[in-house]
Coordinates of C-alpha atoms and ligand atoms in Angstrom, one line a residue:
M1 CA -31.2 -10.8 25.1
R2 CA -29.9 -13.0 27.9
L3 CA -26.9 -11.8 29.8
R4 CA -24.1 -14.3 30.7
R5 CA -22.3 -14.4 34.0
G6 CA -18.6 -14.5 34.3
K7 CA -17.9 -18.3 34.8
E8 CA -20.9 -19.6 33.1
P9 CA -19.9 -21.5 29.9
A10 CA -20.6 -19.6 26.7
P11 CA -23.6 -21.0 24.8
P12 CA -22.9 -22.4 21.3
Q13 CA -22.8 -19.6 18.7
P14 CA -24.2 -20.0 15.2
A15 CA -21.5 -20.5 12.6
P16 CA -20.5 -17.0 11.3
G17 CA -21.9 -16.5 7.8
P18 CA -20.3 -14.3 5.2
V19 CA -20.6 -10.8 6.6
P20 CA -20.0 -8.1 3.9
S21 CA -17.2 -5.9 5.2
Y22 CA -18.4 -3.0 3.1
V23 CA -21.5 -1.2 2.0
Q24 CA -22.9 -2.7 -1.2
P25 CA -22.3 -0.2 -4.0
P26 CA -25.2 0.9 -6.2
P27 CA -25.2 -1.1 -9.5
G28 CA -23.4 0.7 -12.3
A29 CA -21.4 3.0 -10.0
R30 CA -18.4 4.3 -11.9
N31 CA -14.7 4.4 -10.8
L32 CA -13.6 8.0 -10.1
V33 CA -10.1 9.2 -10.7
V34 CA -9.2 12.8 -9.7
V35 CA -5.7 13.9 -10.9
V36 CA -4.4 17.2 -9.4
L37 CA -1.5 18.6 -11.4
D38 CA 0.1 20.5 -8.6
S39 CA 0.7 24.3 -9.3
L40 CA -0.4 24.1 -12.9
R41 CA -1.9 27.3 -14.0
H42 CA -4.4 27.5 -16.8
D43 CA -2.3 29.1 -19.5
S44 CA 0.5 26.6 -19.1
W45 CA -2.0 23.9 -20.2
L46 CA -3.1 26.0 -23.1
Q47 CA 0.5 26.5 -24.3
A48 CA 1.3 22.9 -23.9
E49 CA -1.7 21.8 -26.1
P50 CA -1.8 18.3 -24.6
E51 CA -3.3 16.0 -27.2
V52 CA -4.2 13.0 -25.0
L53 CA -5.7 15.2 -22.3
G54 CA -7.7 16.9 -25.0
R55 CA -9.5 13.6 -25.7
L56 CA -11.1 13.9 -22.3
G57 CA -12.9 17.1 -23.3
A58 CA -12.4 20.8 -23.7
V59 CA -10.3 22.3 -20.9
E60 CA -12.1 25.0 -18.9
R61 CA -10.5 27.9 -17.0
R62 CA -11.8 27.6 -13.5
Y63 CA -10.8 29.1 -10.2
T64 CA -9.4 27.5 -7.1
Y65 CA -10.8 28.2 -3.6
A66 CA -7.3 28.3 -2.1
T67 CA -3.8 29.4 -3.2
W68 CA -1.9 26.7 -1.4
T69 CA -1.7 22.9 -1.6
A70 CA -3.1 21.8 1.8
P71 CA -6.3 23.9 2.0
S72 CA -6.9 23.4 -1.7
H73 CA -6.9 19.6 -1.4
Y74 CA -9.0 19.7 1.7
N75 CA -11.5 21.7 -0.2
L76 CA -11.4 19.3 -3.1
L77 CA -12.0 16.4 -0.8
M78 CA -15.1 18.2 0.5
G79 CA -16.4 17.5 -3.0
L80 CA -15.8 21.0 -4.2
L81 CA -14.0 21.2 -7.4
P82 CA -12.5 24.5 -8.8
H83 CA -15.4 26.9 -9.4
T84 CA -16.7 28.7 -12.4
N85 CA -17.0 32.1 -10.7
P86 CA -20.8 32.5 -11.1
V87 CA -22.4 35.8 -10.4
E88 CA -25.6 36.3 -8.3
V89 CA -25.3 32.8 -6.7
Y90 CA -25.1 32.0 -3.0
A91 CA -22.1 29.9 -2.0
S92 CA -24.2 27.2 -0.3
E93 CA -26.4 26.8 -3.4
Y94 CA -23.4 26.5 -5.7
Y95 CA -22.0 23.8 -3.3
K96 CA -25.2 21.8 -3.4
Q97 CA -25.4 22.0 -7.2
D98 CA -21.7 21.1 -7.6
F99 CA -22.1 18.1 -5.3
L100 CA -25.2 16.9 -7.2
R101 CA -23.0 16.7 -10.4
Y102 CA -21.5 13.7 -8.8
S103 CA -24.7 11.9 -9.6
D104 CA -23.7 12.0 -13.3
R105 CA -20.0 11.5 -12.6
L106 CA -20.5 8.4 -10.6
N107 CA -23.6 7.2 -12.5
V108 CA -25.5 7.0 -9.2
P109 CA -29.0 8.5 -9.6
G110 CA -30.7 10.3 -6.7
M111 CA -27.6 11.4 -4.8
E112 CA -28.6 13.8 -2.0
F113 CA -26.5 16.5 -0.5
R114 CA -27.7 15.7 3.0
R115 CA -26.1 12.3 2.8
L116 CA -22.7 14.1 2.7
L117 CA -23.4 15.4 6.2
P118 CA -22.2 15.6 8.8
S119 CA -18.6 14.8 7.7
I120 CA -18.8 16.9 4.5
F121 CA -15.9 14.7 3.2
L122 CA -16.0 13.0 -0.1
P123 CA -13.9 9.9 0.8
T124 CA -16.1 9.3 3.9
Y125 CA -19.3 9.5 1.7
L126 CA -17.9 7.4 -1.1
K127 CA -16.6 4.7 1.3
H128 CA -19.4 4.5 3.9
T129 CA -22.4 5.4 1.9
L130 CA -21.6 4.2 -1.6
G131 CA -19.2 1.3 -0.9
Y132 CA -16.2 2.6 -2.8
R133 CA -12.6 1.6 -2.3
T134 CA -10.7 4.9 -1.6
H135 CA -7.1 5.5 -2.4
A136 CA -4.7 8.5 -2.5
M137 CA -1.2 8.8 -3.9
V138 CA 0.4 12.1 -3.3
S139 CA 3.6 13.8 -4.3
M140 CA 3.8 16.7 -1.9
P141 CA 5.0 16.1 1.7
V142 CA 2.5 18.7 2.9
L143 CA -0.2 16.1 2.1
N144 CA 1.6 13.2 3.8
P145 CA -0.5 10.3 5.3
H146 CA -0.2 11.8 8.8
T147 CA -2.1 14.9 7.9
A148 CA -5.8 15.6 8.4
V149 CA -6.7 14.9 4.8
N150 CA -6.0 11.2 5.3
R151 CA -9.4 10.2 6.6
D152 CA -11.5 7.2 5.4
F153 CA -8.9 6.3 2.7
D154 CA -8.2 2.5 2.4
S155 CA -4.7 3.5 1.3
F156 CA -2.8 6.7 1.3
E157 CA 0.7 7.0 0.1
L158 CA 3.3 9.7 -0.1
M159 CA 5.3 8.8 -3.2
P160 CA 9.1 8.3 -2.8
T161 CA 9.8 11.1 -5.2
H162 CA 7.9 14.3 -5.8
N163 CA 7.8 14.1 -9.6
D164 CA 6.9 10.7 -10.9
M165 CA 3.3 10.2 -11.9
A166 CA 4.2 7.2 -14.0
A167 CA 5.2 5.4 -10.8
M168 CA 1.6 5.7 -9.5
L169 CA 0.2 3.8 -12.4
G170 CA 1.5 0.4 -11.5
K171 CA 0.0 0.7 -8.0
M172 CA -3.6 1.3 -9.3
T173 CA -6.0 -1.7 -9.0
F174 CA -9.6 -2.0 -9.7
S175 CA -12.3 -4.4 -8.6
D176 CA -15.3 -5.7 -10.4
E177 CA -17.2 -5.9 -7.2
R178 CA -16.6 -2.4 -5.9
P179 CA -15.9 0.9 -7.7
S180 CA -12.7 2.8 -6.8
F181 CA -11.9 6.4 -6.0
Y182 CA -8.3 7.5 -6.7
L183 CA -6.9 10.9 -5.8
L184 CA -3.5 11.4 -7.6
N185 CA -1.5 14.5 -6.6
V186 CA 1.1 14.9 -9.3
G187 CA 4.3 16.9 -8.8
E188 CA 6.0 17.3 -12.2
T189 CA 4.2 20.6 -12.6
H190 CA 5.3 21.8 -9.2
Y191 CA 8.5 23.9 -8.8
P192 CA 11.2 23.1 -10.1
Y193 CA 9.0 21.6 -12.9
A194 CA 11.3 18.6 -13.2
Q195 CA 10.6 15.5 -15.2
P196 CA 11.6 12.2 -13.5
G197 CA 14.6 11.5 -15.6
E198 CA 16.2 14.8 -15.0
D199 CA 19.4 15.0 -12.9
P200 CA 18.5 17.0 -9.7
S201 CA 21.8 18.9 -10.0
K202 CA 20.5 20.3 -13.2
W203 CA 17.3 21.7 -11.6
P204 CA 17.0 25.4 -11.8
R205 CA 17.9 27.5 -8.9
I206 CA 16.4 30.9 -8.3
S207 CA 18.6 32.7 -5.9
G208 CA 15.6 34.4 -4.3
V209 CA 13.6 31.2 -3.8
H210 CA 16.5 29.2 -2.4
G211 CA 18.4 31.9 -0.7
V212 CA 15.9 34.4 0.7
F213 CA 15.0 32.3 3.8
K214 CA 18.6 31.1 4.4
H215 CA 20.0 34.6 4.3
L216 CA 17.1 36.4 5.9
D217 CA 19.4 37.9 8.5
D218 CA 22.2 38.9 6.2
Q219 CA 22.6 42.5 5.1
P220 CA 21.9 43.4 2.5
G221 CA 19.2 40.8 1.4
P222 CA 18.8 39.6 -2.1
D223 CA 17.8 42.5 -4.2
S224 CA 14.7 42.5 -6.4
T225 CA 16.7 42.4 -9.7
E226 CA 18.2 39.1 -8.5
F227 CA 14.9 37.7 -7.5
F228 CA 13.0 38.6 -10.6
D229 CA 15.4 37.7 -13.3
A230 CA 13.0 37.8 -16.3
T231 CA 14.8 35.3 -18.4
T232 CA 14.9 32.7 -15.6
L233 CA 11.2 33.2 -14.9
R234 CA 10.4 32.8 -18.5
E235 CA 12.4 29.6 -18.6
L236 CA 10.6 28.3 -15.5
H237 CA 7.3 28.9 -17.1
G238 CA 8.5 27.0 -20.1
R239 CA 9.6 24.1 -17.9
Q240 CA 6.0 23.9 -16.5
V241 CA 4.7 23.8 -20.1
E242 CA 7.2 21.1 -21.0
A243 CA 6.1 19.1 -17.9
V244 CA 2.5 19.1 -19.2
R245 CA 3.7 17.8 -22.6
Y246 CA 5.7 15.0 -20.8
L247 CA 2.7 14.2 -18.6
D248 CA 0.4 13.9 -21.7
G249 CA 2.3 10.7 -22.5
V250 CA 1.8 9.4 -18.9
F251 CA -2.0 10.1 -19.3
A252 CA -2.0 8.0 -22.4
R253 CA -0.8 5.1 -20.3
L254 CA -3.3 6.0 -17.5
F255 CA -6.2 6.0 -19.9
D256 CA -5.1 2.6 -21.3
L257 CA -5.2 1.0 -17.9
L258 CA -8.4 2.5 -16.5
P259 CA -11.5 0.3 -16.9
S260 CA -13.9 1.7 -19.5
N261 CA -16.5 4.0 -18.1
T262 CA -14.2 5.4 -15.4
W263 CA -14.9 9.1 -14.7
V264 CA -11.7 11.2 -14.9
I265 CA -11.2 14.7 -13.6
V266 CA -8.0 16.5 -14.3
T267 CA -7.4 19.9 -12.6
S268 CA -4.9 21.8 -10.4
D269 CA -4.9 22.9 -6.8
H270 CA -3.7 26.4 -7.6
G271 CA -1.9 28.4 -10.2
E272 CA 1.6 29.8 -10.1
L273 CA 3.2 33.2 -10.6
F274 CA 6.2 33.5 -12.9
G275 CA 7.2 37.1 -12.1
E276 CA 3.9 38.8 -12.9
D277 CA 3.6 41.9 -10.7
R278 CA 6.8 40.7 -9.0
F279 CA 5.2 37.6 -7.6
F280 CA 6.7 34.1 -7.8
G281 CA 5.1 30.8 -7.0
H282 CA 1.9 30.4 -5.0
G283 CA 0.8 30.5 -1.3
P284 CA 1.0 34.0 0.1
V285 CA 0.0 35.5 -3.2
C286 CA -3.2 37.3 -4.1
H287 CA -3.2 37.5 -7.9
E288 CA -5.6 36.1 -10.5
K289 CA -2.9 33.9 -12.0
V290 CA -2.7 31.9 -8.7
L291 CA -6.4 31.4 -8.8
E292 CA -6.7 30.3 -12.5
V293 CA -6.6 26.6 -13.0
P294 CA -7.4 24.2 -15.8
F295 CA -10.3 21.8 -15.4
V296 CA -11.5 19.0 -17.6
E297 CA -13.6 15.9 -16.9
G298 CA -15.3 13.1 -18.7
V299 CA -15.5 9.3 -19.2
V300 CA -12.0 7.9 -20.0
P301 CA -11.5 8.2 -23.7
Ligands
ZN401 ZN1 0.0 22.7 -4.7

């Protein structure tokens, strides 16, 4: 290559040809849509008996790797979906096998775990190795676009309200030239389990949840009978079940708009406690109900 001096005129350059700005995707690669129903525990799904979601396949009880939204989503974006709790299996081996399942999901034969390295991040792999468009729409501020999980996404949006999956649908686009990956983090199933039309002033208030931090220095603190009002907790669980029934109708619309052959995964990032063993919510909770999550996947029905 000849080096050019500062004042020397630049030699004529060949006219730029069409340079592909992305990796050419493998033929037949499927769109992938991962929907995370935030905080939805497995038995709420069973109680709701969602008919549309049932068309995707039989729901499994699986287990999350983390009890809180941020680490759980990071783990998911490493390509690790909620696990089946297998015995006598090494973690690294399970991870490799779980990753190779993407070969079927994406209809991309011959995927290799080593190609996921060194980033170990699914959007990076999908975008830079397989030529996918990568998008995320999230409901929880803890996943906002400034956080570390926003890496190698073409678009990443924190939705204006925390509980409106339907508002995501109109923003989804698909291309015939390149497959798309969408991560949708859905908030209707998150506390206070509110559907989008509900007046926020009518949302439930648990004195412990809203007051325990505010009045931490007051004496005496909220007592346990106030925190664990059994009727309120039962109603809250019922609201999460109703949120699933409402979302089932939104899934009907989602399934209508997805191109045929799109692979859909619906799961949760962690479960939720509704007063069992005096726990509420998720996060600093070590209880099987915060680990149990629903999991279903398949080609869009
Ligand atoms: Zn969460």
